[in-house]
Coordinates of N, CA and C in Angstrom, one line a residue:
V4 N 0.8 -1.2 0.0 CA 0.0 0.0 0.0 C 0.9 1.2 0.0
T5 N 0.6 2.2 -0.9 CA 1.3 3.5 -0.9 C 0.3 4.6 -1.3
H6 N 0.7 5.8 -0.8 CA -0.1 6.9 -1.2 C 0.8 7.8 -2.2
D7 N 1.9 7.3 -2.5 CA 2.9 7.9 -3.4 C 2.6 7.5 -4.9
Q8 N 2.0 8.4 -5.7 CA 1.6 8.1 -7.0 C 2.8 7.6 -7.9
V9 N 3.9 8.3 -7.8 CA 5.1 7.9 -8.5 C 5.6 6.5 -8.2
E10 N 5.6 6.2 -6.9 CA 6.0 4.9 -6.5 C 5.0 3.8 -7.0
A11 N 3.8 4.1 -7.0 CA 2.8 3.1 -7.5 C 2.9 2.9 -9.0
M12 N 3.1 4.0 -9.7 CA 3.2 3.9 -11.2 C 4.5 3.2 -11.6
T13 N 5.6 3.4 -10.9 CA 6.9 2.9 -11.4 C 7.2 1.5 -10.9
M14 N 6.6 1.1 -9.8 CA 7.0 -0.2 -9.2 C 5.9 -1.3 -9.3
S15 N 4.7 -1.0 -9.7 CA 3.6 -1.9 -9.7 C 3.4 -2.6 -11.0
D16 N 3.0 -3.8 -11.0 CA 2.4 -4.5 -12.2 C 1.0 -4.2 -12.3
R17 N 0.3 -4.0 -11.2 CA -1.1 -3.7 -11.2 C -1.4 -2.7 -10.0
I18 N -2.3 -1.8 -10.2 CA -2.7 -0.8 -9.2 C -4.2 -0.9 -8.9
A19 N -4.5 -0.8 -7.7 CA -5.9 -0.7 -7.3 C -6.1 0.8 -6.8
V20 N -6.9 1.5 -7.4 CA -7.2 2.9 -7.0 C -8.4 2.9 -6.1
M21 N -8.2 3.4 -4.9 CA -9.3 3.4 -3.9 C -9.6 4.9 -3.7
M22 N -11.0 5.1 -3.6 CA -11.5 6.4 -3.3 C -12.7 6.3 -2.3
D23 N -12.6 7.0 -1.3 CA -13.7 7.0 -0.3 C -13.9 5.5 0.2
G24 N -12.8 4.8 0.3 CA -12.9 3.4 0.9 C -13.4 2.4 -0.1
L25 N -13.6 2.7 -1.4 CA -14.0 1.8 -2.4 C -13.0 1.7 -3.5
I26 N -12.8 0.5 -4.0 CA -11.9 0.3 -5.2 C -12.6 0.7 -6.4
V27 N -12.1 1.7 -7.1 CA -12.8 2.2 -8.3 C -12.1 1.7 -9.6
Q28 N -10.9 1.2 -9.6 CA -10.2 0.7 -10.7 C -9.1 -0.2 -10.3
V29 N -8.9 -1.3 -11.0 CA -7.8 -2.2 -10.9 C -7.2 -2.5 -12.3
A30 N -6.0 -2.1 -12.5 CA -5.4 -2.2 -13.9 C -3.9 -2.0 -13.8
T31 N -3.2 -2.1 -14.9 CA -1.8 -1.8 -15.0 C -1.7 -0.3 -14.9
P32 N -0.5 0.1 -14.5 CA -0.3 1.6 -14.5 C -0.6 2.3 -15.9
A33 N -0.1 1.6 -17.0 CA -0.4 2.2 -18.3 C -1.9 2.3 -18.6
E34 N -2.7 1.3 -18.2 CA -4.1 1.3 -18.4 C -4.8 2.4 -17.6
I35 N -4.4 2.5 -16.3 CA -5.0 3.5 -15.5 C -4.7 4.9 -16.0
Y36 N -3.5 5.2 -16.5 CA -3.1 6.5 -17.0 C -3.9 6.8 -18.3
A37 N -3.9 5.8 -19.3 CA -4.5 6.0 -20.6 C -6.0 5.8 -20.6
A38 N -6.6 5.0 -19.8 CA -8.0 4.7 -19.8 C -8.6 4.7 -18.4
P39 N -8.6 5.8 -17.7 CA -9.1 5.8 -16.3 C -10.6 5.5 -16.3
A40 N -11.0 4.8 -15.2 CA -12.4 4.3 -15.0 C -13.4 5.5 -15.0
D41 N -13.0 6.6 -14.4 CA -13.9 7.7 -14.3 C -13.1 9.0 -14.1
I42 N -13.8 10.1 -14.1 CA -13.1 11.4 -14.0 C -12.3 11.6 -12.7
R43 N -12.7 10.9 -11.6 CA -11.9 11.0 -10.4 C -10.6 10.4 -10.6
V44 N -10.5 9.2 -11.2 CA -9.2 8.5 -11.4 C -8.4 9.3 -12.4
A45 N -9.0 9.9 -13.4 CA -8.3 10.7 -14.4 C -7.6 11.9 -13.7
R46 N -8.3 12.5 -12.8 CA -7.8 13.7 -12.2 C -6.7 13.3 -11.1
F47 N -6.8 12.1 -10.6 CA -5.9 11.7 -9.5 C -4.5 11.3 -10.1
I48 N -4.6 10.6 -11.2 CA -3.3 10.0 -11.8 C -2.7 11.0 -12.8
G49 N -1.4 11.3 -12.7 CA -0.8 12.1 -13.7 C -0.4 13.5 -13.1
S50 N 0.8 13.9 -13.5 CA 1.3 15.2 -13.0 C 2.0 15.9 -14.2
P51 N 1.6 17.1 -14.5 CA 0.5 17.8 -14.0 C -0.9 17.1 -14.3
P52 N -1.9 17.5 -13.6 CA -3.2 16.9 -13.7 C -3.8 17.0 -15.1
I53 N -4.6 16.1 -15.5 CA -5.3 16.1 -16.8 C -6.1 17.3 -17.0
N54 N -6.2 17.8 -18.2 CA -7.1 18.9 -18.5 C -8.5 18.3 -18.8
I55 N -9.6 18.9 -18.2 CA -10.9 18.4 -18.4 C -11.7 19.5 -19.1
L56 N -12.2 19.3 -20.3 CA -12.9 20.3 -21.0 C -14.4 19.9 -21.3
P57 N -15.3 20.8 -21.2 CA -16.7 20.5 -21.4 C -16.9 20.3 -22.9
A58 N -17.8 19.3 -23.3 CA -18.1 19.0 -24.7 C -19.5 18.7 -24.9
N59 N -20.0 18.9 -26.1 CA -21.4 18.6 -26.5 C -21.3 17.5 -27.6
I60 N -22.2 16.6 -27.5 CA -22.3 15.5 -28.6 C -23.3 15.9 -29.6
G61 N -22.8 15.9 -30.9 CA -23.6 16.2 -32.0 C -24.0 15.0 -32.8
E62 N -24.5 15.2 -34.0 CA -25.0 14.1 -34.8 C -23.8 13.2 -35.2
A63 N -24.0 12.0 -35.4 CA -23.0 11.0 -35.9 C -21.8 11.0 -34.9
G64 N -22.0 11.3 -33.6 CA -20.9 11.2 -32.7 C -19.9 12.3 -32.7
I65 N -20.1 13.4 -33.5 CA -19.2 14.5 -33.6 C -19.3 15.2 -32.3
V66 N -18.1 15.5 -31.7 CA -18.0 16.2 -30.4 C -17.7 17.7 -30.6
G67 N -18.5 18.5 -30.0 CA -18.3 19.9 -30.0 C -17.4 20.3 -28.8
L68 N -16.2 20.8 -29.1 CA -15.2 21.1 -28.1 C -14.7 22.5 -28.3
L69 N -14.9 23.4 -27.4 CA -14.4 24.8 -27.4 C -14.9 25.5 -28.7
G70 N -16.2 25.2 -29.0 CA -16.8 25.9 -30.1 C -16.5 25.3 -31.5
E71 N -15.7 24.2 -31.6 CA -15.4 23.6 -32.8 C -15.8 22.1 -32.8
S72 N -16.1 21.6 -34.0 CA -16.4 20.2 -34.1 C -15.2 19.3 -34.2
Q73 N -15.1 18.2 -33.5 CA -14.0 17.3 -33.5 C -14.6 15.9 -33.9
N74 N -13.9 15.2 -34.7 CA -14.4 13.9 -35.1 C -13.8 12.9 -34.2
L75 N -14.4 12.7 -33.0 CA -13.9 11.8 -32.0 C -14.9 10.6 -31.9
R76 N -14.4 9.5 -31.6 CA -15.4 8.3 -31.4 C -16.0 8.4 -30.0
T77 N -17.3 8.2 -30.0 CA -18.1 8.2 -28.7 C -19.3 7.4 -28.9
A78 N -19.7 6.8 -27.8 CA -20.9 6.0 -27.8 C -22.1 6.8 -27.2
L79 N -21.8 8.1 -26.9 CA -22.9 9.0 -26.4 C -23.8 9.4 -27.5
R80 N -25.0 9.8 -27.2 CA -26.0 10.2 -28.2 C -26.0 11.7 -28.4
A81 N -26.5 12.1 -29.5 CA -26.6 13.5 -29.9 C -27.3 14.3 -28.8
G82 N -26.9 15.4 -28.5 CA -27.5 16.3 -27.5 C -27.0 16.1 -26.0
E83 N -26.3 15.0 -25.8 CA -25.7 14.7 -24.5 C -24.5 15.6 -24.2
R84 N -24.3 16.0 -23.0 CA -23.1 16.7 -22.6 C -22.1 15.7 -22.1
A85 N -20.8 16.1 -22.3 CA -19.7 15.2 -21.9 C -18.6 16.0 -21.4
Q86 N -17.5 15.3 -21.0 CA -16.3 16.0 -20.7 C -15.2 15.2 -21.4
V87 N -14.2 16.0 -21.9 CA -13.1 15.4 -22.6 C -11.8 15.6 -21.8
G88 N -11.1 14.5 -21.6 CA -9.8 14.7 -20.8 C -8.6 14.6 -21.8
I89 N -7.7 15.6 -21.6 CA -6.5 15.7 -22.4 C -5.3 15.8 -21.5
R90 N -4.4 14.9 -21.6 CA -3.2 14.9 -20.8 C -2.3 16.0 -21.3
P91 N -1.7 16.8 -20.4 CA -0.7 17.8 -20.7 C 0.4 17.4 -21.7
A92 N 0.8 16.1 -21.6 CA 1.9 15.6 -22.5 C 1.4 15.4 -23.9
D93 N 0.1 15.4 -24.1 CA -0.5 15.1 -25.4 C -0.8 16.4 -26.2
V94 N -0.2 17.5 -25.8 CA -0.5 18.8 -26.4 C 0.7 19.2 -27.1
T95 N 0.5 19.8 -28.3 CA 1.6 20.5 -29.1 C 1.3 22.0 -29.0
V96 N 2.3 22.8 -28.9 CA 2.2 24.2 -28.8 C 3.0 24.9 -30.0
A97 N 2.4 25.8 -30.6 CA 3.1 26.6 -31.7 C 2.9 28.0 -31.4
A98 N 3.9 28.8 -31.9 CA 3.8 30.3 -31.7 C 3.1 31.0 -32.9
H99 N 2.0 31.5 -32.7 CA 1.3 32.5 -33.6 C 0.9 31.9 -34.9
T100 N 1.0 30.6 -35.2 CA 0.5 30.1 -36.4 C -0.3 28.8 -36.2
R101 N -1.4 28.8 -36.9 CA -2.3 27.6 -36.7 C -1.8 26.5 -37.7
A102 N -1.7 25.3 -37.2 CA -1.3 24.2 -38.1 C -2.3 24.1 -39.2
R103 N -1.8 24.0 -40.4 CA -2.6 23.9 -41.6 C -3.5 22.7 -41.6
G104 N -4.8 22.9 -41.7 CA -5.8 21.8 -41.7 C -6.0 21.1 -40.4
A105 N -5.5 21.7 -39.3 CA -5.6 21.0 -38.0 C -6.9 21.5 -37.3
S106 N -7.9 20.6 -37.3 CA -9.2 21.0 -36.8 C -9.1 21.0 -35.2
S107 N -8.0 20.4 -34.7 CA -7.9 20.3 -33.2 C -7.0 21.4 -32.7
S108 N -6.8 22.5 -33.4 CA -6.0 23.6 -32.9 C -6.9 24.7 -32.3
H109 N -6.4 25.2 -31.2 CA -7.2 26.3 -30.5 C -6.3 27.4 -30.1
E110 N -6.7 28.6 -30.2 CA -5.9 29.7 -29.8 C -5.9 29.8 -28.2
G111 N -4.8 30.1 -27.7 CA -4.7 30.3 -26.2 C -3.8 31.4 -25.9
R112 N -3.8 31.7 -24.6 CA -3.0 32.8 -24.1 C -2.1 32.2 -23.0
L113 N -0.8 32.4 -23.2 CA 0.2 31.8 -22.2 C 0.2 32.7 -21.0
L114 N -0.1 32.1 -19.8 CA -0.1 32.9 -18.5 C 1.3 32.9 -17.9
H115 N 1.8 31.7 -17.7 CA 3.2 31.5 -17.1 C 3.7 30.1 -17.4
T116 N 5.0 29.9 -17.1 CA 5.6 28.7 -17.3 C 6.3 28.2 -16.1
E117 N 6.5 26.9 -16.0 CA 7.3 26.3 -14.9 C 8.5 25.6 -15.5
N118 N 9.7 26.0 -15.3 CA 10.8 25.4 -15.9 C 11.3 24.3 -14.9
L119 N 11.2 23.0 -15.4 CA 11.6 21.9 -14.6 C 12.9 21.3 -15.0
G120 N 13.7 22.0 -15.8 CA 14.9 21.5 -16.3 C 14.8 20.9 -17.6
N121 N 14.4 19.6 -17.7 CA 14.3 18.9 -19.0 C 13.0 19.1 -19.6
E122 N 12.0 19.7 -18.9 CA 10.7 20.0 -19.5 C 10.1 21.3 -19.0
I123 N 9.1 21.8 -19.7 CA 8.5 23.0 -19.3 C 7.0 22.7 -19.1
I124 N 6.4 23.2 -18.1 CA 4.9 23.2 -17.9 C 4.4 24.5 -18.3
L125 N 3.5 24.6 -19.2 CA 2.8 25.8 -19.7 C 1.4 25.9 -19.1
H126 N 1.1 27.1 -18.5 CA -0.2 27.3 -18.0 C -0.8 28.3 -18.9
L127 N -1.9 28.0 -19.6 CA -2.6 28.8 -20.6 C -4.1 28.9 -20.3
T128 N -4.7 29.9 -21.0 CA -6.2 29.8 -21.0 C -6.5 29.7 -22.5
L129 N -7.5 28.9 -22.8 CA -7.9 28.7 -24.2 C -9.0 29.6 -24.5
A130 N -9.0 30.2 -25.7 CA -10.0 31.2 -26.1 C -11.2 30.4 -26.5
G131 N -12.3 31.0 -26.6 CA -13.6 30.4 -27.0 C -14.7 31.1 -26.3
D132 N -15.8 30.4 -26.1 CA -17.0 31.0 -25.4 C -16.6 31.6 -24.0
R133 N -15.7 30.9 -23.4 CA -15.2 31.3 -22.1 C -13.7 31.0 -22.0
Q134 N -13.0 31.6 -21.1 CA -11.6 31.3 -21.0 C -11.4 30.0 -20.2
V135 N -10.8 29.0 -20.7 CA -10.7 27.7 -20.1 C -9.3 27.5 -19.7
P136 N -9.0 27.2 -18.4 CA -7.6 27.0 -18.0 C -7.1 25.7 -18.6
F137 N -5.9 25.7 -19.0 CA -5.3 24.5 -19.8 C -3.8 24.4 -19.5
T138 N -3.3 23.2 -19.4 CA -1.9 22.9 -19.1 C -1.3 22.1 -20.2
A139 N -0.1 22.4 -20.6 CA 0.7 21.6 -21.5 C 2.0 21.3 -20.9
R140 N 2.6 20.2 -21.3 CA 3.9 19.7 -20.9 C 4.8 19.4 -22.1
L141 N 5.9 20.2 -22.2 CA 6.7 20.1 -23.4 C 8.2 19.8 -23.0
P142 N 8.9 19.1 -23.8 CA 10.3 18.9 -23.6 C 11.0 20.3 -23.7
Q143 N 12.1 20.5 -22.9 CA 12.8 21.8 -22.9 C 13.2 22.1 -24.4
R144 N 13.8 21.2 -25.1 CA 14.3 21.5 -26.5 C 13.2 22.0 -27.4
E145 N 12.0 21.4 -27.2 CA 10.8 21.8 -28.1 C 10.4 23.2 -27.7
W146 N 10.4 23.5 -26.4 CA 10.0 24.8 -25.9 C 11.0 25.9 -26.4
A147 N 12.3 25.5 -26.5 CA 13.3 26.4 -26.9 C 13.1 26.9 -28.4
T148 N 12.5 26.0 -29.2 CA 12.3 26.4 -30.6 C 11.0 27.3 -30.8
I149 N 10.2 27.4 -29.8 CA 9.0 28.2 -29.9 C 9.3 29.7 -29.5
Q150 N 9.0 30.6 -30.3 CA 9.3 32.0 -30.1 C 8.1 32.7 -29.4
A151 N 7.7 32.1 -28.3 CA 6.5 32.7 -27.5 C 7.0 33.4 -26.3
S152 N 6.3 34.3 -25.8 CA 6.6 35.0 -24.6 C 5.3 35.1 -23.8
G153 N 5.4 35.3 -22.5 CA 4.2 35.4 -21.6 C 3.2 36.4 -22.1
G154 N 1.9 36.0 -22.1 CA 0.9 37.0 -22.5 C 0.5 37.0 -24.0
N155 N 1.4 36.5 -24.8 CA 1.2 36.5 -26.3 C 0.3 35.3 -26.7
P156 N -0.6 35.5 -27.7 CA -1.4 34.3 -28.1 C -0.6 33.2 -28.7
N157 N -1.0 32.0 -28.4 CA -0.3 30.8 -28.9 C -1.3 29.8 -29.4
I158 N -0.9 28.9 -30.2 CA -1.8 27.9 -30.8 C -1.5 26.6 -30.0
V159 N -2.6 26.0 -29.5 CA -2.5 24.7 -28.8 C -3.2 23.7 -29.7
Q160 N -2.5 22.6 -30.0 CA -3.1 21.5 -30.8 C -3.1 20.3 -29.9
V161 N -4.3 19.7 -29.9 CA -4.6 18.5 -29.1 C -5.0 17.3 -29.9

């Protein structure tokens, strides 16, 4: 038994995640990270924490995310509300240019960065109907190639 997330993820073949005295998921560390049983597990596992964005389900399973349509697979029905989880490490950031043909690109504003040596944690807000807090995790060398500065708009691709 451990309360240390890093210890559990690095030393275990299987993990049982307990919340409020109940086991909510038993799986390998990779499965828990990539396919958490619910939003509580998703928020608990990973550092920095997962980004949770509100979404609407449209016709044919098209997901409305930050005012744009995304072609994501879902079993939910049209009209249902959902939440989409995006890990900070699954984000690409570019300076001032939207990736050509990238429907999953969103404009954001860089608030501040955390320099962790070999990687950078970016804290942004995404533009849209409302300002949505968002976190990205980039390798230091990737960040070094981006000509962004605090407060300037940036493009976030997920």
